[in-house]
Coordinates of C-alpha atoms and ligand atoms in Angstrom, one line a residue:
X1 CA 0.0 0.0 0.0
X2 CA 1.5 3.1 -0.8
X3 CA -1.0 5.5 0.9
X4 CA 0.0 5.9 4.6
X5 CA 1.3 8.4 6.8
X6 CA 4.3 7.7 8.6
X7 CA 4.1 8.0 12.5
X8 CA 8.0 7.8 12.4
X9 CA 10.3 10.3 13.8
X10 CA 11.5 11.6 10.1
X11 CA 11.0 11.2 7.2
X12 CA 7.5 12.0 8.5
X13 CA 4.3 13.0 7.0
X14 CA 4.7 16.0 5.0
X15 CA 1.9 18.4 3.0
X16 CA 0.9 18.0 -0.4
X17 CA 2.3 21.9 -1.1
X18 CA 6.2 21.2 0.4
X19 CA 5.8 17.8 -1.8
X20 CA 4.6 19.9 -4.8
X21 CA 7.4 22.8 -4.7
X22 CA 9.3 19.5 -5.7
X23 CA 8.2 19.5 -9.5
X24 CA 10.4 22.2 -10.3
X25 CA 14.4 22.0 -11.3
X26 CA 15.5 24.9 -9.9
X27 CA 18.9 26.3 -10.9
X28 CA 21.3 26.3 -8.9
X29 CA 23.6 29.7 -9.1
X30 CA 21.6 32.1 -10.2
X31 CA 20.2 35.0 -7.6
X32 CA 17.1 33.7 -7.2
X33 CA 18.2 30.3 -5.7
X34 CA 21.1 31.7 -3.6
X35 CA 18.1 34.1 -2.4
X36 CA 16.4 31.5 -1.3
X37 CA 19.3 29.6 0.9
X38 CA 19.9 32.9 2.2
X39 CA 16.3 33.2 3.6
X40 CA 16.3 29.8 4.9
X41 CA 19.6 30.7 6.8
X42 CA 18.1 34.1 8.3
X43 CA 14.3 32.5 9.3
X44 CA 16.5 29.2 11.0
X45 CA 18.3 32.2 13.1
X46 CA 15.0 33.4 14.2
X47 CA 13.7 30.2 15.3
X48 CA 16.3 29.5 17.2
X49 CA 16.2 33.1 19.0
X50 CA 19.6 34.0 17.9
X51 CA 20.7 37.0 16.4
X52 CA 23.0 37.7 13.0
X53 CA 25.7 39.2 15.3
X54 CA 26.8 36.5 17.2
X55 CA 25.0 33.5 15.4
X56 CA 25.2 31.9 11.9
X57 CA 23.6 29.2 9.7
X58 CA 25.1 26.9 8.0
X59 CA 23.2 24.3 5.8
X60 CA 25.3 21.1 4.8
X61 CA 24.1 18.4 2.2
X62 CA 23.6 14.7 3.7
X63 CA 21.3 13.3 6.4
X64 CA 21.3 14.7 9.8
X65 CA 24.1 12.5 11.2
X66 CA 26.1 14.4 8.5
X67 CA 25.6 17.4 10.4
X68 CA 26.7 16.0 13.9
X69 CA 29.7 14.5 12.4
X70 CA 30.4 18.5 10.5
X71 CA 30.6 20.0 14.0
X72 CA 32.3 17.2 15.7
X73 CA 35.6 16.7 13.5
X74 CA 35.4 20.5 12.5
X75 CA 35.0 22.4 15.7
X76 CA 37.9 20.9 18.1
X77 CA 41.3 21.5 17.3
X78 CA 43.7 19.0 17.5
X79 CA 44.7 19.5 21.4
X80 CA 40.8 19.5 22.1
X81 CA 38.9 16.7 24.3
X82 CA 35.2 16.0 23.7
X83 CA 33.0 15.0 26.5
X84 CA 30.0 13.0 25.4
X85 CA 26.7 12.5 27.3
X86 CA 25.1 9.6 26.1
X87 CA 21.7 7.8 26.9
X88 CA 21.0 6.3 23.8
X89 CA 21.7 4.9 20.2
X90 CA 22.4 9.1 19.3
X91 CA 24.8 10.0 21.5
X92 CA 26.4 6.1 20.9
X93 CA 26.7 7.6 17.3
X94 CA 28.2 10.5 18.5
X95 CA 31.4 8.5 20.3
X96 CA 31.1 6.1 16.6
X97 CA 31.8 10.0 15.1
X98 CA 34.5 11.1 17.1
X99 CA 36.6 7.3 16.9
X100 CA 36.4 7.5 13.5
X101 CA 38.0 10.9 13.5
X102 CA 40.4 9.3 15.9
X103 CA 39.9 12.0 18.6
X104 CA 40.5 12.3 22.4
X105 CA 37.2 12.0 23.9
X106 CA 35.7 11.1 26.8
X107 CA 32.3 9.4 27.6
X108 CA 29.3 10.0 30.3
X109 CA 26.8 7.3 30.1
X110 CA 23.4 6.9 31.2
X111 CA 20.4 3.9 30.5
X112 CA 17.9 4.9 28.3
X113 CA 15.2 6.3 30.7
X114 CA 17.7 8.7 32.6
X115 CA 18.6 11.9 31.7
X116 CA 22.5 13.1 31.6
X117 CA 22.6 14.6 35.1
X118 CA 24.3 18.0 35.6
X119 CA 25.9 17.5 38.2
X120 CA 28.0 14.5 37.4
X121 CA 28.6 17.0 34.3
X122 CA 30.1 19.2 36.3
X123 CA 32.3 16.3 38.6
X124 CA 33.6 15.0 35.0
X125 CA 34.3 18.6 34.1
X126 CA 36.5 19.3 37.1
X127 CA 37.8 15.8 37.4
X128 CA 39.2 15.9 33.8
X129 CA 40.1 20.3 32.5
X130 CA 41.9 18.7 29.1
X131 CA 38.1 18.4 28.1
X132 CA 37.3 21.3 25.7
X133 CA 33.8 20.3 24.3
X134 CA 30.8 18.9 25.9
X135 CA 28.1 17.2 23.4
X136 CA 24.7 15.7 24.0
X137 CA 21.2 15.0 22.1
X138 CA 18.2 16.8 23.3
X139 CA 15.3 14.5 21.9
X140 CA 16.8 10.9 22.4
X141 CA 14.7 9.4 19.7
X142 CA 16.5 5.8 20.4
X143 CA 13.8 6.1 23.5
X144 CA 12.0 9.4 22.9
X145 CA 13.1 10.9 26.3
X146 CA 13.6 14.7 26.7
X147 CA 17.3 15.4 28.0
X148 CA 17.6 18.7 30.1
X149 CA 20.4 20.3 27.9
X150 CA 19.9 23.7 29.4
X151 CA 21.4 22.5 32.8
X152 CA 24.3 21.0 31.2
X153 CA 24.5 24.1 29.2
X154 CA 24.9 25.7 31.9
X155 CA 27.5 23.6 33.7
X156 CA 29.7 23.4 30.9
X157 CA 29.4 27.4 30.2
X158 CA 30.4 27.9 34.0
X159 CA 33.2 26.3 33.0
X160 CA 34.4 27.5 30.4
X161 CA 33.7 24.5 27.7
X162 CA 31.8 24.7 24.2
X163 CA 28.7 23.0 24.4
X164 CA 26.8 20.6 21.2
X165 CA 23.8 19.8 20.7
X166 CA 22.5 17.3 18.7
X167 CA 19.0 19.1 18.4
X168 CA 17.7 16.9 15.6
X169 CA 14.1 15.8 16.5
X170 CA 13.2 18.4 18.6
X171 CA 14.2 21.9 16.8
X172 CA 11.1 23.5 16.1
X173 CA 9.0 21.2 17.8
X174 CA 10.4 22.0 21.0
X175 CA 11.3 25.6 21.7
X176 CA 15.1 26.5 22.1
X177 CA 16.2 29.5 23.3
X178 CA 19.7 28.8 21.6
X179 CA 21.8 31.8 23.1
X180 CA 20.1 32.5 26.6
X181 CA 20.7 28.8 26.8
X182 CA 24.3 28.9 25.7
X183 CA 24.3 26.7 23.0
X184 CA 27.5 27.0 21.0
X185 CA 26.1 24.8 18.1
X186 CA 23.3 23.1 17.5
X187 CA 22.1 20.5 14.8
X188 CA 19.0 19.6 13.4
X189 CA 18.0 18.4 9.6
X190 CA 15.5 19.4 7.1
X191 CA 13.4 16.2 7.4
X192 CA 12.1 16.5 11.2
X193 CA 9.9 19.1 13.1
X194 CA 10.0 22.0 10.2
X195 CA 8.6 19.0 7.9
X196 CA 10.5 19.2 5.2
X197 CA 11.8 16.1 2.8
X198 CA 15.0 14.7 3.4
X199 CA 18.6 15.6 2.1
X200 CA 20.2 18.4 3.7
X201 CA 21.4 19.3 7.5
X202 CA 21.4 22.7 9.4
X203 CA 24.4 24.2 12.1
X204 CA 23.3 26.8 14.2
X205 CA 26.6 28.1 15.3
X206 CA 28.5 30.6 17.3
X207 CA 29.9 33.0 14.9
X208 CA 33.7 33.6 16.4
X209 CA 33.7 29.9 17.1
X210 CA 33.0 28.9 13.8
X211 CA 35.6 31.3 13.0
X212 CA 38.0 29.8 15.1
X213 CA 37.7 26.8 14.1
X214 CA 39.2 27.1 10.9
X215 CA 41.3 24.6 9.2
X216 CA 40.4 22.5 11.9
X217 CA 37.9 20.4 9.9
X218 CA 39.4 16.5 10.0
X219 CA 37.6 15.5 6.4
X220 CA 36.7 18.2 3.3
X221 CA 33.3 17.5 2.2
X222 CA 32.5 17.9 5.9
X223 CA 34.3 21.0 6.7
X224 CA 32.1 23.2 8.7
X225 CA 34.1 26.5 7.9
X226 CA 34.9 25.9 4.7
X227 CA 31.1 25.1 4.0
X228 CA 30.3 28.5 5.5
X229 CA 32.7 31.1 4.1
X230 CA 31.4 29.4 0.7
X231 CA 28.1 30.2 1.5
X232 CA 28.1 33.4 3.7
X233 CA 29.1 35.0 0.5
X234 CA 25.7 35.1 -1.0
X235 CA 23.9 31.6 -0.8
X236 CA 26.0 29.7 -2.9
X237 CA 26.2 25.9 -1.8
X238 CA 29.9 24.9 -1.8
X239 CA 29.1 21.3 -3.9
X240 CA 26.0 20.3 -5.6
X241 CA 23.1 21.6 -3.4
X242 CA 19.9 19.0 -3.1
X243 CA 17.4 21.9 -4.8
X244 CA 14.2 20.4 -4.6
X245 CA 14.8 19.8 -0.8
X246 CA 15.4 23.5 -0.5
X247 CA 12.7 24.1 -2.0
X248 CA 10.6 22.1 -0.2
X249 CA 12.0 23.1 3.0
X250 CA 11.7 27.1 1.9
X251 CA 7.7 26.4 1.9
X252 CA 7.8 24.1 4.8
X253 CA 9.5 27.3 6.8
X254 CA 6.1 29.0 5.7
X255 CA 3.7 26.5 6.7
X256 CA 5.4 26.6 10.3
X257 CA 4.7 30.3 10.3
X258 CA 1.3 29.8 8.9
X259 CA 0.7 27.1 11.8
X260 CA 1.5 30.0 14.5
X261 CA 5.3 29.7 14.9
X262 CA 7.6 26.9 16.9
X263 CA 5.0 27.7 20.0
X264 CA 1.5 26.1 18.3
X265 CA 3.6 23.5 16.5
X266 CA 4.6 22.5 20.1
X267 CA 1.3 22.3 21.1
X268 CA 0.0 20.1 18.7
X269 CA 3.0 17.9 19.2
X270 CA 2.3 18.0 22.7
X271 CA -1.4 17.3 22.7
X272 CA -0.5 14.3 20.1
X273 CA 1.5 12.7 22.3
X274 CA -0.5 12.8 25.2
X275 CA -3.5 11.8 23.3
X276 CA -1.2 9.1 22.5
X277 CA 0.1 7.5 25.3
X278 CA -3.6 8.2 27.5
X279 CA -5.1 6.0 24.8
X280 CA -2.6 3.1 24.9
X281 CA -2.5 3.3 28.4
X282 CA -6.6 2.7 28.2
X283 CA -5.0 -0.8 26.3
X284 CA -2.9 -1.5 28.8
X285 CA 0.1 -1.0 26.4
X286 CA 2.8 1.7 28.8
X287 CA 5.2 3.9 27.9
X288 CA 9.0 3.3 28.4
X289 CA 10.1 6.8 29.7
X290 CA 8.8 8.1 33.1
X291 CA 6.3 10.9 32.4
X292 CA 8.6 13.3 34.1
X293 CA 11.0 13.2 31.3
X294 CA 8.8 12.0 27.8
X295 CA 9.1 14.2 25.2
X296 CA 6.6 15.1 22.5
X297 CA 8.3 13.6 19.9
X298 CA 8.0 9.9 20.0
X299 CA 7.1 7.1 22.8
X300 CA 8.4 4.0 23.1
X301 CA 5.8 1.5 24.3
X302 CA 6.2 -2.4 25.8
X303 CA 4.1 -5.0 24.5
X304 CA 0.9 -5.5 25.9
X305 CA 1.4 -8.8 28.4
X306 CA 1.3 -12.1 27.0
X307 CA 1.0 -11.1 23.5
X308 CA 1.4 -13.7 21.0
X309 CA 2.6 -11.7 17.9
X310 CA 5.6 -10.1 16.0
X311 CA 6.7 -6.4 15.9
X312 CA 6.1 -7.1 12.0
X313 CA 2.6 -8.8 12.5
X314 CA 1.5 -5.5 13.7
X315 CA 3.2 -3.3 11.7
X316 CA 1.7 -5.0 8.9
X317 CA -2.0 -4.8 10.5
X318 CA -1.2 -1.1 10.9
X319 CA -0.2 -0.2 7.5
X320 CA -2.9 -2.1 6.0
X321 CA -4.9 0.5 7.4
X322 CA -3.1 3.2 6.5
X323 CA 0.1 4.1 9.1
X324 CA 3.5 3.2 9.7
X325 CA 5.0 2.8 13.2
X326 CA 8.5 2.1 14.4
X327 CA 10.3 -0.2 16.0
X328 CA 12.1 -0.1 19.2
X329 CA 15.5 0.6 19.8
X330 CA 16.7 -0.6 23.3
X331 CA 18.4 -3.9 24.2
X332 CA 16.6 -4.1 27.1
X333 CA 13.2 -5.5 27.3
X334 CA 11.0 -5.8 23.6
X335 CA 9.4 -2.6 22.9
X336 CA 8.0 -0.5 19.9
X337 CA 7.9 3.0 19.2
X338 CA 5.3 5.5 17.5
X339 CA 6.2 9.1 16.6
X340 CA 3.4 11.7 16.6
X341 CA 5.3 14.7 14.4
X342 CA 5.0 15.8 10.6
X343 CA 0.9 16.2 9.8
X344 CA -0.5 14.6 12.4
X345 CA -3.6 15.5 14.0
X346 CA -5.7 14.0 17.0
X347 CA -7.6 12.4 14.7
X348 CA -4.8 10.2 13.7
X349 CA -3.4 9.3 16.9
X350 CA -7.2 8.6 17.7
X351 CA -7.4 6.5 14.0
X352 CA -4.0 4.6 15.5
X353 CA -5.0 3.5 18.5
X354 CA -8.2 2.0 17.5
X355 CA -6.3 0.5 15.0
X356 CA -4.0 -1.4 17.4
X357 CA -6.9 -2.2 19.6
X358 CA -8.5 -3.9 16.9
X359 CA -5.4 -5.6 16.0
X360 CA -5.1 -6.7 19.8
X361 CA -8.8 -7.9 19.8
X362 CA -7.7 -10.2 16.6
X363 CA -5.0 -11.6 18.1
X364 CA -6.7 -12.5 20.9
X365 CA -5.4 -10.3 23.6
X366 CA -5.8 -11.2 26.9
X367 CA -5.5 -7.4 27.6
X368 CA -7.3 -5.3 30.4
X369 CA -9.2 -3.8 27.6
X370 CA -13.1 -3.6 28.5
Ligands
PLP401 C1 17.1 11.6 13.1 C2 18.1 11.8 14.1 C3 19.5 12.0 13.7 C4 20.0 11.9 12.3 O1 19.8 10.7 11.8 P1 19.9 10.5 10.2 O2 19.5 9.2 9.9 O3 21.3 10.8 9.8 O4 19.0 11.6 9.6 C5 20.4 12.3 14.7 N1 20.1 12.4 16.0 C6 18.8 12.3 16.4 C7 18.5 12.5 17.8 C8 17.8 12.0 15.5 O5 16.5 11.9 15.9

């Protein structure tokens, strides 16, 4: 069936009107184009509460992980020590990142239901001054828990570090107050909360640390500076530049506006997910993360008790019907995952869950279910 809407944490669901801006081969060098990159660049600043002075965007081609890895091996110099906070497959990715480069790093880690906590931050921080860097995710997707990267901010501003955020799945979904924060640079990609199709990634960044940084970058296609002074110029992409995800991403920046801004995207995300996890809770199906901590992202959910069938049995039933969950992620326990970004209404968590109570009640669920 190729008529669903994906309740996945991007791709997700997008509008007929970012698909459409699609149909169109857009040059790529004339003023028009650069125009457009340029206006991307200035609206991202504004969403992020950030201000032309001491902030910059930089868009980068590649998937989102493309973007993490840019700010990684481009940022710290070679006598530079990342710290990584890590509860979950993200952060994991982010260690994967810095290995490859073959950097000096060091790891904090936490299980998949707790949060990075500050204050071992700051112990690691004063246990260990050759650490430069602190990076961590914000929304954990691996688990779909919320990580409190303003109090680390905080900690690793106090003293004196540069602090990464892997902002992916909650940028513009969640709002970030980038610079009262003290985010040095934060990463998200075109294909999550501003609903736009995949192919290119987005660096928030602090202006004289960019800067700073340059000729620091460990590979060239990934070179942060490089990729801005290119750009900064007037718009121009440094190497090919995926145009009809600019363009679709160029009208999904409008639609957000038209919604009401990050704030009523929020709310909707919000209300989803709550909608969400009341109803599968009525199933008897419960959610991974403590409530104190879930974002509005995605939820991770355990099978019901004494189920008798496979993650793909389901997934199957589902998309018959017309949506596409996720599976889980941890390596503890067997659990599944549903996202509630892109166009998603009430109606469609409401449409899900009666979908998966049916499919319960067909395979004979001996749930709590009345
Ligand atoms: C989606 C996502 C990424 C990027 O994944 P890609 O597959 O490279 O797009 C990175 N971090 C988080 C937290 C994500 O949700």
């Amino acid at each position: 069936m190729k008529n669903y809407k994906l309740l996945t944490p991007g791709p997700l669901t997008t509008t007929d009107t970012v698909k459409k801006e699609m149909m169109f081969d857009h040059c790529t060098w004339d003023d028009d184009y650069k125009k457009i990159t340029q206006e991307i660049r200035k609206g991202l600043l504004e969403l992020a509460h950030v201000s032309e002075e001491d902030y910059t965007v930089v868009l980068m081609q590649g998937s989102g992980t493309f973007g993490v890895e840019s700010v990684l091996t481009s940022i710290p110099g070679e006598n530079d020590k990342v710290l990584i906070c890590a509860n979950g497959a993200y952060g994991e990715r982010m260690e994967d990142m810095v290995r490859h480069a073959k950097m000096s790093y060091a790891i904090y880690h936490e299980p998949c239901n707790k949060i990075p906590d500050p204050a071992k931050v700051k112990e690691i921080l004063e246990q260990d001054p050759a650490i430069t860097h602190v990076a961590m995710v914000h929304s954990e997707t691996t688990s779909g828990i919320l990580n409190d990267i303003q109090s680390v901010a905080k900690v690793a501003k106090e003293a004196g570090k540069v602090f990464i955020v892997d902002a992916m799945s909650s940028f513009a979904g969640v709002d970030i107050p980038v610079g009262d924060w003290g985010i040095d640079f934060l990463v998200s990609s075109a294909n999550k909360c501003i609903q736009g199709v995949p192919g290119f990634t987005f660096i928030i960044a602090r202006k004289d640390l960019l800067i700073a940084s340059a000729g620091n970058a460990r590979s060239l296609s990934l070179d942060l500076y490089d990729q801005w002074k290119t750009m900064d110029v007037d718009g121009k992409w440094r190497f090919t530049s995926p145009t009809h995800v600019v363009l679709a991403f160029y009208q999904a920046m409008k639609e957000l506006e038209e919604e009401g801004g990050i704030e009523a995207r929020s709310r909707r995300y919000y209300e989803n997910n709550r909608l969400l996890i009341q109803r599968m809770e009525e199933m008897g199906i419960h959610s991974y993360v403590d409530k104190e901590w879930q974002g509005p992202i995605i939820t991770t959910f355990f099978y019901p008790e004494n189920c008798h069938f496979t993650f793909s049995q389901m997934y199957e039933y589902i998309k018959e019907r017309g949506y596409a969950i996720y599976p889980g992620k941890l390596t503890e326990g067997e659990t599944f995952r549903i996202g509630n970004i892109g166009e998603i209404y009430e109606e469609d968590i409401e449409k899900v869950c009666s979908i998966i109570k049916e499919f319960l009640e067909a395979y004979n669920h001996e749930s709590s279910v009345a």
